[in-house]
PDB file of C-alpha atoms in Angstrom:
ATOM      1  CA  ASP A   1       0.006  -0.022   0.018  1.00  0.00           C
ATOM      2  CA  ASN A   2       1.575   3.295  -1.111  1.00  0.00           C
ATOM      3  CA  ASN A   3      -0.100   5.157   1.721  1.00  0.00           C
ATOM      4  CA  GLU A   4       1.574   2.982   4.327  1.00  0.00           C
ATOM      5  CA  THR A   5       4.950   3.494   2.664  1.00  0.00           C
ATOM      6  CA  THR A   6       4.357   7.275   2.468  1.00  0.00           C
ATOM      7  CA  ASN A   7       3.422   7.439   6.149  1.00  0.00           C
ATOM      8  CA  ASN A   8       6.562   5.467   7.068  1.00  0.00           C
ATOM      9  CA  ILE A   9       8.780   7.891   5.127  1.00  0.00           C
ATOM     10  CA  GLU A  10       7.106  10.863   6.812  1.00  0.00           C
ATOM     11  CA  ASP A  11       7.679   9.224  10.184  1.00  0.00           C
ATOM     12  CA  ILE A  12      11.379   8.899   9.369  1.00  0.00           C
ATOM     13  CA  ASN A  13      11.596  12.592   8.409  1.00  0.00           C
ATOM     14  CA  ASN A  14       9.609  13.838  11.430  1.00  0.00           C
ATOM     15  CA  ASN A  15      11.373  11.902  14.213  1.00  0.00           C
ATOM     16  CA  ASP A  16      14.925  11.961  15.563  1.00  0.00           C
ATOM     17  CA  ILE A  17      16.776   8.802  14.518  1.00  0.00           C
ATOM     18  CA  ASN A  18      19.406   7.571  16.954  1.00  0.00           C
ATOM     19  CA  GLY A  19      20.563   4.407  15.247  1.00  0.00           C
ATOM     20  CA  PRO A  20      20.439   2.364  12.048  1.00  0.00           C
ATOM     21  CA  LEU A  21      17.049   1.889  10.292  1.00  0.00           C
ATOM     22  CA  VAL A  22      15.690  -1.283   8.781  1.00  0.00           C
ATOM     23  CA  PHE A  23      13.445  -1.105   5.719  1.00  0.00           C
ATOM     24  CA  SER A  24      10.815  -3.779   5.428  1.00  0.00           C
ATOM     25  CA  CYS A  25       8.108  -4.799   3.025  1.00  0.00           C
ATOM     26  CA  ALA A  26       4.804  -3.086   3.735  1.00  0.00           C
ATOM     27  CA  GLY A  27       2.995  -6.322   2.758  1.00  0.00           C
ATOM     28  CA  CYS A  28       4.725  -9.006   4.817  1.00  0.00           C
ATOM     29  CA  LYS A  29       7.370  -7.155   6.898  1.00  0.00           C
ATOM     30  CA  THR A  30      10.312  -9.064   5.317  1.00  0.00           C
ATOM     31  CA  ILE A  31      13.524  -7.086   5.730  1.00  0.00           C
ATOM     32  CA  LEU A  32      14.624  -5.571   2.452  1.00  0.00           C
ATOM     33  CA  GLY A  33      17.534  -3.331   3.460  1.00  0.00           C
ATOM     34  CA  ASP A  34      18.929  -1.016   6.073  1.00  0.00           C
ATOM     35  CA  SER A  35      20.267   2.491   6.425  1.00  0.00           C
ATOM     36  CA  TYR A  36      23.866   1.346   5.986  1.00  0.00           C
ATOM     37  CA  SER A  37      23.117   1.173   2.246  1.00  0.00           C
ATOM     38  CA  TYR A  38      21.212   4.504   2.215  1.00  0.00           C
ATOM     39  CA  ILE A  39      22.122   6.788  -0.690  1.00  0.00           C
ATOM     40  CA  CYS A  40      19.442   9.477  -0.738  1.00  0.00           C
ATOM     41  CA  SER A  41      15.759  10.243  -0.307  1.00  0.00           C
ATOM     42  CA  ASN A  42      13.550  12.362  -2.510  1.00  0.00           C
ATOM     43  CA  GLU A  43      10.723  14.308  -0.902  1.00  0.00           C
ATOM     44  CA  LYS A  44       8.980  14.988  -4.266  1.00  0.00           C
ATOM     45  CA  THR A  45       8.757  11.300  -5.142  1.00  0.00           C
ATOM     46  CA  LYS A  46       8.562  10.032  -1.556  1.00  0.00           C
ATOM     47  CA  THR A  47      11.332   7.540  -2.265  1.00  0.00           C
ATOM     48  CA  ILE A  48      14.395   6.167  -0.550  1.00  0.00           C
ATOM     49  CA  THR A  49      17.349   4.995  -2.655  1.00  0.00           C
ATOM     50  CA  LEU A  50      19.582   2.179  -1.330  1.00  0.00           C
ATOM     51  CA  SER A  51      22.845   0.904  -2.813  1.00  0.00           C
ATOM     52  CA  SER A  52      21.924  -2.701  -2.013  1.00  0.00           C
ATOM     53  CA  SER A  53      18.974  -4.702  -0.781  1.00  0.00           C
ATOM     54  CA  SER A  54      17.857  -8.257  -0.222  1.00  0.00           C
ATOM     55  CA  ASN A  55      14.734 -10.368  -0.632  1.00  0.00           C
ATOM     56  CA  ILE A  56      13.646  -8.597  -3.826  1.00  0.00           C
ATOM     57  CA  GLN A  57      13.162  -9.645  -7.416  1.00  0.00           C
ATOM     58  CA  ARG A  58      13.401  -7.561 -10.604  1.00  0.00           C
ATOM     59  CA  SER A  59      10.739  -7.723 -13.311  1.00  0.00           C
ATOM     60  CA  ALA A  60      11.685  -9.381 -16.569  1.00  0.00           C
ATOM     61  CA  ASN A  61      10.300  -6.484 -18.581  1.00  0.00           C
ATOM     62  CA  VAL A  62      11.305  -2.832 -18.861  1.00  0.00           C
ATOM     63  CA  PHE A  63       8.445  -0.362 -18.380  1.00  0.00           C
ATOM     64  CA  THR A  64       8.057   3.262 -19.522  1.00  0.00           C
ATOM     65  CA  SER A  65       6.183   5.667 -17.245  1.00  0.00           C
ATOM     66  CA  LYS A  66       3.304   7.303 -19.096  1.00  0.00           C
ATOM     67  CA  THR A  67       2.177   9.724 -16.340  1.00  0.00           C
ATOM     68  CA  GLY A  68       3.324  11.381 -13.159  1.00  0.00           C
ATOM     69  CA  TYR A  69       6.583  12.911 -11.978  1.00  0.00           C
ATOM     70  CA  ASP A  70       8.647  10.281 -13.849  1.00  0.00           C
ATOM     71  CA  ILE A  71       6.842  10.483 -17.196  1.00  0.00           C
ATOM     72  CA  GLY A  72       9.094   9.165 -19.987  1.00  0.00           C
ATOM     73  CA  SER A  73      11.435   7.352 -17.613  1.00  0.00           C
ATOM     74  CA  THR A  74      12.206   3.667 -18.207  1.00  0.00           C
ATOM     75  CA  TYR A  75      12.569   1.210 -15.311  1.00  0.00           C
ATOM     76  CA  PHE A  76      12.439  -2.307 -14.031  1.00  0.00           C
ATOM     77  CA  SER A  77       9.916  -2.976 -11.300  1.00  0.00           C
ATOM     78  CA  PHE A  78      11.071  -4.524  -8.009  1.00  0.00           C
ATOM     79  CA  SER A  79       8.849  -6.705  -5.809  1.00  0.00           C
ATOM     80  CA  CYS A  80       9.197  -8.582  -2.541  1.00  0.00           C
ATOM     81  CA  ASN A  81      10.430 -12.176  -2.993  1.00  0.00           C
ATOM     82  CA  ILE A  82       8.083 -13.389  -0.285  1.00  0.00           C
ATOM     83  CA  CYS A  83       4.689 -11.761  -1.015  1.00  0.00           C
ATOM     84  CA  GLN A  84       5.273 -10.269  -4.511  1.00  0.00           C
ATOM     85  CA  VAL A  85       4.129  -6.737  -3.452  1.00  0.00           C
ATOM     86  CA  VAL A  86       5.680  -4.136  -5.727  1.00  0.00           C
ATOM     87  CA  ILE A  87       8.140  -2.136  -3.651  1.00  0.00           C
ATOM     88  CA  GLY A  88       9.927   0.072  -6.101  1.00  0.00           C
ATOM     89  CA  LYS A  89      11.614   0.856  -9.371  1.00  0.00           C
ATOM     90  CA  TYR A  90      15.097   0.576 -10.787  1.00  0.00           C
ATOM     91  CA  TYR A  91      15.415   3.406 -13.255  1.00  0.00           C
ATOM     92  CA  LEU A  92      17.349   2.937 -16.499  1.00  0.00           C
ATOM     93  CA  THR A  93      16.608   6.407 -17.853  1.00  0.00           C
ATOM     94  CA  THR A  94      15.173   9.516 -16.167  1.00  0.00           C
ATOM     95  CA  SER A  95      14.823  13.225 -16.862  1.00  0.00           C
ATOM     96  CA  LYS A  96      17.747  15.364 -15.637  1.00  0.00           C
ATOM     97  CA  ASP A  97      15.850  16.465 -12.495  1.00  0.00           C
ATOM     98  CA  LEU A  98      15.469  12.826 -11.389  1.00  0.00           C
ATOM     99  CA  ASP A  99      19.083  11.714 -12.042  1.00  0.00           C
ATOM    100  CA  ASN A 100      19.769  11.447  -8.302  1.00  0.00           C
ATOM    101  CA  ILE A 101      17.270   8.565  -7.974  1.00  0.00           C
ATOM    102  CA  ARG A 102      18.658   6.696 -10.922  1.00  0.00           C
TER     103      ARG A 102
END
């Protein structure tokens, strides 16, 4: 659920963090990564970019975004290995203003 993910990101931004964070699947709570692999976050897209993760699988197909902030970008979709909930995108191409999430 995107709403649950968005609320979790807002919680991270609104609270003091005193130690490492663990990122888990919103669907089944499987651990997907931690803050040791944190690269950046993007408030506009409500995303967190990690350098590595676990328990995920990449889609076989490349998709092109037709609407939204990433219109025209191409990406693979990532999903949880356990429950198959879509958890993110791996961008192959983006507009210049989204280069930091690619």
